[in-house]
Coordinates of C-alpha atoms in Angstrom, one line a residue:
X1 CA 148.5 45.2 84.7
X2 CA 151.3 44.2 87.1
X3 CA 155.1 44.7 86.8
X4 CA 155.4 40.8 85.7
X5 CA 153.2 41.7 82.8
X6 CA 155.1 45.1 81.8
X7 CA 158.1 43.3 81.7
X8 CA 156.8 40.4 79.6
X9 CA 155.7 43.6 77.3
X10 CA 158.6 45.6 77.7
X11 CA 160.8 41.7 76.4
X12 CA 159.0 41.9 73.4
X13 CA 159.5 45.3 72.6
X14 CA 163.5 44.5 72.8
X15 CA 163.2 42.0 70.8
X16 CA 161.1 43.9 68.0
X17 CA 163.9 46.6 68.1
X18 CA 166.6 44.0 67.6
X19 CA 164.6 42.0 64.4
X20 CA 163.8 45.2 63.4
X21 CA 167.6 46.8 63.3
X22 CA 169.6 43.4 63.4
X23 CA 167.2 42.1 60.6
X24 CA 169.0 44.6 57.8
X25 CA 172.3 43.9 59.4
X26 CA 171.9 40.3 58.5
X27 CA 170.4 41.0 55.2
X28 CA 173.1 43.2 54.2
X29 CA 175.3 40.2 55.2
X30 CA 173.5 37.7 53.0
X31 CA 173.5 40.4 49.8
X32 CA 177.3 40.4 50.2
X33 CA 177.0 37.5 47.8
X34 CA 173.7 37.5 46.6
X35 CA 174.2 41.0 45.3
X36 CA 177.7 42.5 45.0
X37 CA 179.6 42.3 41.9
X38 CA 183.4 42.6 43.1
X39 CA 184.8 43.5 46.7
X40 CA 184.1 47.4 45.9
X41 CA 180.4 46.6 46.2
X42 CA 180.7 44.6 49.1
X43 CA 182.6 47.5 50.5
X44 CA 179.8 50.0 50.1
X45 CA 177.0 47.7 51.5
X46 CA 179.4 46.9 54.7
X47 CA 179.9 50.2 54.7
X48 CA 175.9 50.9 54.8
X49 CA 175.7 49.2 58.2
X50 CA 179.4 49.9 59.6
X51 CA 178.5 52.9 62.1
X52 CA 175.7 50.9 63.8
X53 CA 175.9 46.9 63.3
X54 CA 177.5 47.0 67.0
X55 CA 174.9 49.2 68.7
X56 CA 172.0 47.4 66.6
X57 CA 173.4 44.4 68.9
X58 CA 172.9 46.4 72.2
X59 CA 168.9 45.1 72.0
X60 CA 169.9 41.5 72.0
X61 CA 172.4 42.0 74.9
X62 CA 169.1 44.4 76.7
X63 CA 166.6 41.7 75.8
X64 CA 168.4 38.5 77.5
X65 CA 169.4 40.5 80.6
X66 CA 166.1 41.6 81.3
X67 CA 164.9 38.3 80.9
X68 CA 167.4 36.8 82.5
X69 CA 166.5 39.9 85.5
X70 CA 162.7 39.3 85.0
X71 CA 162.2 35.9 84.5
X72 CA 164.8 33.8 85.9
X73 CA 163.0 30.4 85.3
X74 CA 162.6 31.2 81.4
X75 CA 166.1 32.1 81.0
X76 CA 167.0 29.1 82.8
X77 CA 165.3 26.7 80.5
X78 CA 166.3 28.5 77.7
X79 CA 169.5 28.8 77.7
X80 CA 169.5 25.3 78.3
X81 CA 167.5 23.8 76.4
X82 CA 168.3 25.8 73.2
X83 CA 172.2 25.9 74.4
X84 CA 173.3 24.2 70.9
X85 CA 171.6 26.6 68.7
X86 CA 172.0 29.6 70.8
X87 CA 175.8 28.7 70.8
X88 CA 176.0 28.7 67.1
X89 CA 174.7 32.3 67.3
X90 CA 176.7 33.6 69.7
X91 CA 180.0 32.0 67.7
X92 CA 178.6 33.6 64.8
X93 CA 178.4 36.7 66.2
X94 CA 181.8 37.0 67.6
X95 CA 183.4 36.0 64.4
X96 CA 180.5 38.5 62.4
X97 CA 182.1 41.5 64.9
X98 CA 185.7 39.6 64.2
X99 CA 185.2 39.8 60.4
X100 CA 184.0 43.4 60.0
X101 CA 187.2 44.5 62.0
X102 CA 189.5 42.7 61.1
X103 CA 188.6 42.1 56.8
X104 CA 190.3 45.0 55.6
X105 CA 193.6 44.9 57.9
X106 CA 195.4 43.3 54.9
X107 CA 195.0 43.5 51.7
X108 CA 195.9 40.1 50.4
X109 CA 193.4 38.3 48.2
X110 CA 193.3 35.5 50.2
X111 CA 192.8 37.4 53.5
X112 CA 189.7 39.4 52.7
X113 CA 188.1 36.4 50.5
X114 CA 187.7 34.3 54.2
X115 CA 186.6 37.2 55.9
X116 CA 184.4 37.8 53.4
X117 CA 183.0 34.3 53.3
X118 CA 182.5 34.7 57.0
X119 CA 180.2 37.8 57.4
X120 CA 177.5 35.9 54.5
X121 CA 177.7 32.6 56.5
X122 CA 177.7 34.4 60.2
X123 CA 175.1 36.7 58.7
X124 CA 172.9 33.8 57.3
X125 CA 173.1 31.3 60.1
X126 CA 171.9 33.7 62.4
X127 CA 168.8 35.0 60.7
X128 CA 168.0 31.4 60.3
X129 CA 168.4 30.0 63.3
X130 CA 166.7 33.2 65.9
X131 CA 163.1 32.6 63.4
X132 CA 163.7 28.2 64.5
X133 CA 164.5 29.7 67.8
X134 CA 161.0 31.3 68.1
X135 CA 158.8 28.9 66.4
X136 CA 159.9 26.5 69.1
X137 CA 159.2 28.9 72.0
X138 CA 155.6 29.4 70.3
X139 CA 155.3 25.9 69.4
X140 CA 155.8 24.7 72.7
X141 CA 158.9 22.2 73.6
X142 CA 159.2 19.2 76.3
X143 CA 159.4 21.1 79.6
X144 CA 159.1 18.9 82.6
X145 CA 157.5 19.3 85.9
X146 CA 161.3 20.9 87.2
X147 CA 161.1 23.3 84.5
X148 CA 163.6 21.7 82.8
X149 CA 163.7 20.9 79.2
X150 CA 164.3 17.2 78.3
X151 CA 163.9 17.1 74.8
X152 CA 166.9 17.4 72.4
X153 CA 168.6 19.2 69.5
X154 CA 166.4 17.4 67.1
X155 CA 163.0 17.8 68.8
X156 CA 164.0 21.8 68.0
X157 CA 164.3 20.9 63.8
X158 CA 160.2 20.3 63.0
X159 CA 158.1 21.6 60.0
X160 CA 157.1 24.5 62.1
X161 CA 160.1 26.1 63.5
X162 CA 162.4 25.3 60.0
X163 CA 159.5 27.6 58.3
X164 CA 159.6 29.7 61.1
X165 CA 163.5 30.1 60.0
X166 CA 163.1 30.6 56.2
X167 CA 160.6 33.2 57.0
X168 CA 163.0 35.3 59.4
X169 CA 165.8 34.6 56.8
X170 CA 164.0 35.6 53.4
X171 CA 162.5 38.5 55.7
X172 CA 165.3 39.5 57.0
X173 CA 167.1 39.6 53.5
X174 CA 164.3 41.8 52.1
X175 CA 164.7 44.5 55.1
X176 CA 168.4 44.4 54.2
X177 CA 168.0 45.0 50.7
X178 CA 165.4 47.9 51.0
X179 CA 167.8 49.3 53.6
X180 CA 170.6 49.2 50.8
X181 CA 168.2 50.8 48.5
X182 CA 167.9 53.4 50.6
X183 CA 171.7 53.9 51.8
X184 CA 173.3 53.5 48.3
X185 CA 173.3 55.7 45.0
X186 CA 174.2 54.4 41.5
X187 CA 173.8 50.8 40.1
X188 CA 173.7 48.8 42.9
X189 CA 170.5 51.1 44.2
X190 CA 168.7 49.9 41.3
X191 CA 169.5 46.3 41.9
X192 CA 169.2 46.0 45.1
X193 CA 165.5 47.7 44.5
X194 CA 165.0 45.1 41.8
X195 CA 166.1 42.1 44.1
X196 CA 163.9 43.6 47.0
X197 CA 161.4 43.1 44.8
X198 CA 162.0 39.3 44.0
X199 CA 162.9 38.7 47.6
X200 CA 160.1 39.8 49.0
X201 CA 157.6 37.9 47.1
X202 CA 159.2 34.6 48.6
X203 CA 159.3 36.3 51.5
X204 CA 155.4 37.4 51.5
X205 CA 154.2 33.9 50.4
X206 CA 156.3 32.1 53.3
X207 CA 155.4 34.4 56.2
X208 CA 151.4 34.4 55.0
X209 CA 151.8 30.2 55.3
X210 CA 153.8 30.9 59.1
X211 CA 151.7 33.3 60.3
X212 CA 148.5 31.5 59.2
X213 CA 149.8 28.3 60.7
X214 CA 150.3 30.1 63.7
X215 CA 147.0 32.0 64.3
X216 CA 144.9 28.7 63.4
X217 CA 146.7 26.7 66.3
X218 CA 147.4 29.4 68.4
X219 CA 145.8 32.9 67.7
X220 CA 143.4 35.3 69.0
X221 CA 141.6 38.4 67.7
X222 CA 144.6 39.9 68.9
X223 CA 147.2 38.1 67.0
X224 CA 144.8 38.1 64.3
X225 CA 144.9 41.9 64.1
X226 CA 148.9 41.6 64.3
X227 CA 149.0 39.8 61.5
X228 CA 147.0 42.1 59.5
X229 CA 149.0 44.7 60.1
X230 CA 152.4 42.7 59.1
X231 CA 150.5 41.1 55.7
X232 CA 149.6 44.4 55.1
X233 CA 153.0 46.4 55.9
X234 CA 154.6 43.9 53.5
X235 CA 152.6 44.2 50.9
X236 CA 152.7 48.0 50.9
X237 CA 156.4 47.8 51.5
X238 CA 156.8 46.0 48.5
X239 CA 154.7 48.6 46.2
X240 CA 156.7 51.5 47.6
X241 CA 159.8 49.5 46.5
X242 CA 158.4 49.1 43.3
X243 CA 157.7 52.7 43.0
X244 CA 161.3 54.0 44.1
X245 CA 160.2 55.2 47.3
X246 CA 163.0 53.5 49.5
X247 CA 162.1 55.3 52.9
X248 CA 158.6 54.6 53.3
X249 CA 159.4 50.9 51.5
X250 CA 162.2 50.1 54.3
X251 CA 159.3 51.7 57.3
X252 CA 156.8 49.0 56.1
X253 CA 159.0 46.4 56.1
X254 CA 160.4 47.3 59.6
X255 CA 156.3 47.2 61.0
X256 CA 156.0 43.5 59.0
X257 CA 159.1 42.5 61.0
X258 CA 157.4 44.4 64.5
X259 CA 154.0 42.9 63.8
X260 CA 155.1 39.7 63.2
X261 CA 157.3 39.5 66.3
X262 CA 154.1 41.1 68.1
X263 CA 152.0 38.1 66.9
X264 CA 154.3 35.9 68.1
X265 CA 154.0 37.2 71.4
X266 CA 150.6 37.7 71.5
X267 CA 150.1 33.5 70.8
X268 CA 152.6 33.0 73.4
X269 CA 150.6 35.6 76.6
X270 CA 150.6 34.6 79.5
X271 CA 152.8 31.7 78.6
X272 CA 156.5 32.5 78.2
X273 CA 157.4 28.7 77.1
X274 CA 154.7 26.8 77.1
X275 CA 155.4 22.7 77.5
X276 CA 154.5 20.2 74.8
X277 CA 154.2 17.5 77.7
X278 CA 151.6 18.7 79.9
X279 CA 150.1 22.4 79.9
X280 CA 149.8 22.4 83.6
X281 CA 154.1 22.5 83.5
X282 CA 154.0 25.8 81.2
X283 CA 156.2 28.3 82.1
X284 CA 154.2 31.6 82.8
X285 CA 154.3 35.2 83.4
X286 CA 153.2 34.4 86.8
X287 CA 155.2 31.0 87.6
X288 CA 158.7 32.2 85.9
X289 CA 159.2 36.0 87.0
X290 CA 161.3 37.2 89.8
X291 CA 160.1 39.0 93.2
X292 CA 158.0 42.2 92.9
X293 CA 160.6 44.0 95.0
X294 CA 163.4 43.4 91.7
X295 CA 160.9 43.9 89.2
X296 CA 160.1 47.1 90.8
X297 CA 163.9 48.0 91.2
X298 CA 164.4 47.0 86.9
X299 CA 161.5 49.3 86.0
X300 CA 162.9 52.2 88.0
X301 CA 166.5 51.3 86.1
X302 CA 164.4 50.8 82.6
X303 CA 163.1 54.4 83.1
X304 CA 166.5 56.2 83.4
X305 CA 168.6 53.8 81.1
X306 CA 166.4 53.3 78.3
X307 CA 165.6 57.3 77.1
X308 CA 169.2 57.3 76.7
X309 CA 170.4 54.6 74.9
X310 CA 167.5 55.4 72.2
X311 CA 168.9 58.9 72.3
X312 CA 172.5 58.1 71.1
X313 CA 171.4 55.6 69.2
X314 CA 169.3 57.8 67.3
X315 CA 171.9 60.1 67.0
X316 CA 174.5 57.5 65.4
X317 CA 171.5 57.0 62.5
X318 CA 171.5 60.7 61.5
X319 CA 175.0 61.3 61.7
X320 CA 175.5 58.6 58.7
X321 CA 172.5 59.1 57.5
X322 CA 174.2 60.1 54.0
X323 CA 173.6 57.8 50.9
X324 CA 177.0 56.0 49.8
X325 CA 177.8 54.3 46.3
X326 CA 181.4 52.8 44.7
X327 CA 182.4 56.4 43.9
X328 CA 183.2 56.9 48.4
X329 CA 185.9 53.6 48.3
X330 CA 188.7 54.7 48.2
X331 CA 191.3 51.9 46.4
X332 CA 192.8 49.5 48.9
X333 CA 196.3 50.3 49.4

């Protein structure tokens, strides 16, 4: 295997960590309204992801640098030809960050209400848009002979990719309500196990029509394996939910969110964008990565940088690892 190929692995491992730890971020965002009752529930399930929502982002920030490092040529076309949805993420992310600082800083109705409103929408967008995102890149989009994308915003919105979307948002939404299953004690653990339950059904029948779709047009017997695992992960997630076993529930679903990020990779190897005009202008492992030499000088930095930022990251999860419920708010002031 050569360093082009590690670092095409080593991309989609940074981006399973992010679906995988971003995923219940956004899904706690979404079951701000989906499942609190008043602001003191939407206190404790902000509260469930306060400590880490802001290092859980770390893996998106690793994940386009080293692509942008690695493969210079699929960054390139990338960023530009997705610049209008990837800019609606990024916005949403700075006003998500914006909104969990800044929500409780007063306490008039009116203030927290907007702020409120703005972590479900920032949260939802999102979740929607990174599972359209990735169904393109799978897909395949107009790439010319440059290696320039001349398709446009519209091309992006097709049957494919806007299933693609509902799957990483219904997903996504399940993840997060496990994870607040498994973070909170009283009522709201009970409903957000029952919801779980409700959510991932719709989520299970949508990602066994995307993940079908994809392997019949694009799969292998590896992908095919992938997808195994990630049919099977969900459905065992969703009995361990049913039975009250929160932590081995909220595993599963993390491996159906890795597998299924796998199998997308898998379809794309040793593509990186493939082109929807002429498969000789596909972008490639081989075509779109940078010199040896900096790949080399990455996987020496990946080897010292990486142990660590798992380490304290690691640590932030046991720290406030602690189960919360309405009974920790303290009354707003």
């Amino acid at each position: 295997m050569q360093l082009h190929d590690v670092w095409f692995v080593l991309i989609a491992v940074l981006w399973i960590g992010y679906f995988f730890l971003e995923g219940f971020d956004f899904g706690i965002g979404v079951l701000t309204k989906l499942l609190a009752r008043d602001r003191t529930e939407k206190r404790v399930l902000i509260n469930t992801i306060g400590p880490v929502w802001d290092g859980n982002e770390v893996w998106l920030l690793t994940a386009g640098g080293a692509t942008f490092a690695a493969f210079p040529d699929w960054y390139a076309t990338l960023f530009s030809g997705f610049y209008l949805p990837l800019l609606i993420i990024l916005v949403c992310l700075i006003v998500r960050g914006v909104a969990f600082e800044y929500r409780h800083k007063r306490s008039e109705e009116r203030w927290q209400t907007n702020w409120e409103h703005a972590i479900f929408w920032t949260s939802l967008i999102p979740a929607f848009l990174w599972g359209v995102a990735f169904a393109n890149i799978v897909r395949g989009v107009k790439i010319d002979q440059h290696k320039e994308y001349v398709g446009t915003f519209l091309d992006l919105l097709n049957g494919y990719s806007i299933l693609g979307g509902l799957v990483t948002l219904t997903l996504f939404t399940f993840h997060g309500a496990v994870f607040a299953s498994l973070k909170t004690v009283g009522d709201i653990r009970e409903r957000s196990r029952r919801l779980a339950t409700r959510l991932g059904a719709v989520a299970a029948v949508l990602a066994l029509v995307f993940l079908t779709w994809t392997q019949f047009t694009r799969g292998d017997t590896k992908s095919l394996v992938a997808m195994a695992i990630a049919v099977i992960a969900l459905l065992g997630a969703l009995g361990f939910n049913q039975a009250g076993r929160e932590g081995w529930s909220f595993a599963l679903s993390g491996v159906t969110i890795a597998a299924a990020v796998a199998m997308l990779f898998l379809t794309l190897f040793p593509n990186v964008m493939p082109s929807s005009l002429d498969a000789a202008w596909n972008l490639t492992v081989t075509n779109a990565s940078s010199s040896a030499y900096t790949l080399k000088i990455m996987t020496w930095l990946a080897a010292v940088a990486t142990p660590l930022v798992l380490l304290y990251q690691g640590w932030t999860y046991w720290v406030f690892r602690k189960r919360i419920g309405t009974q920790h708010i303290v009354d707003a002031h």
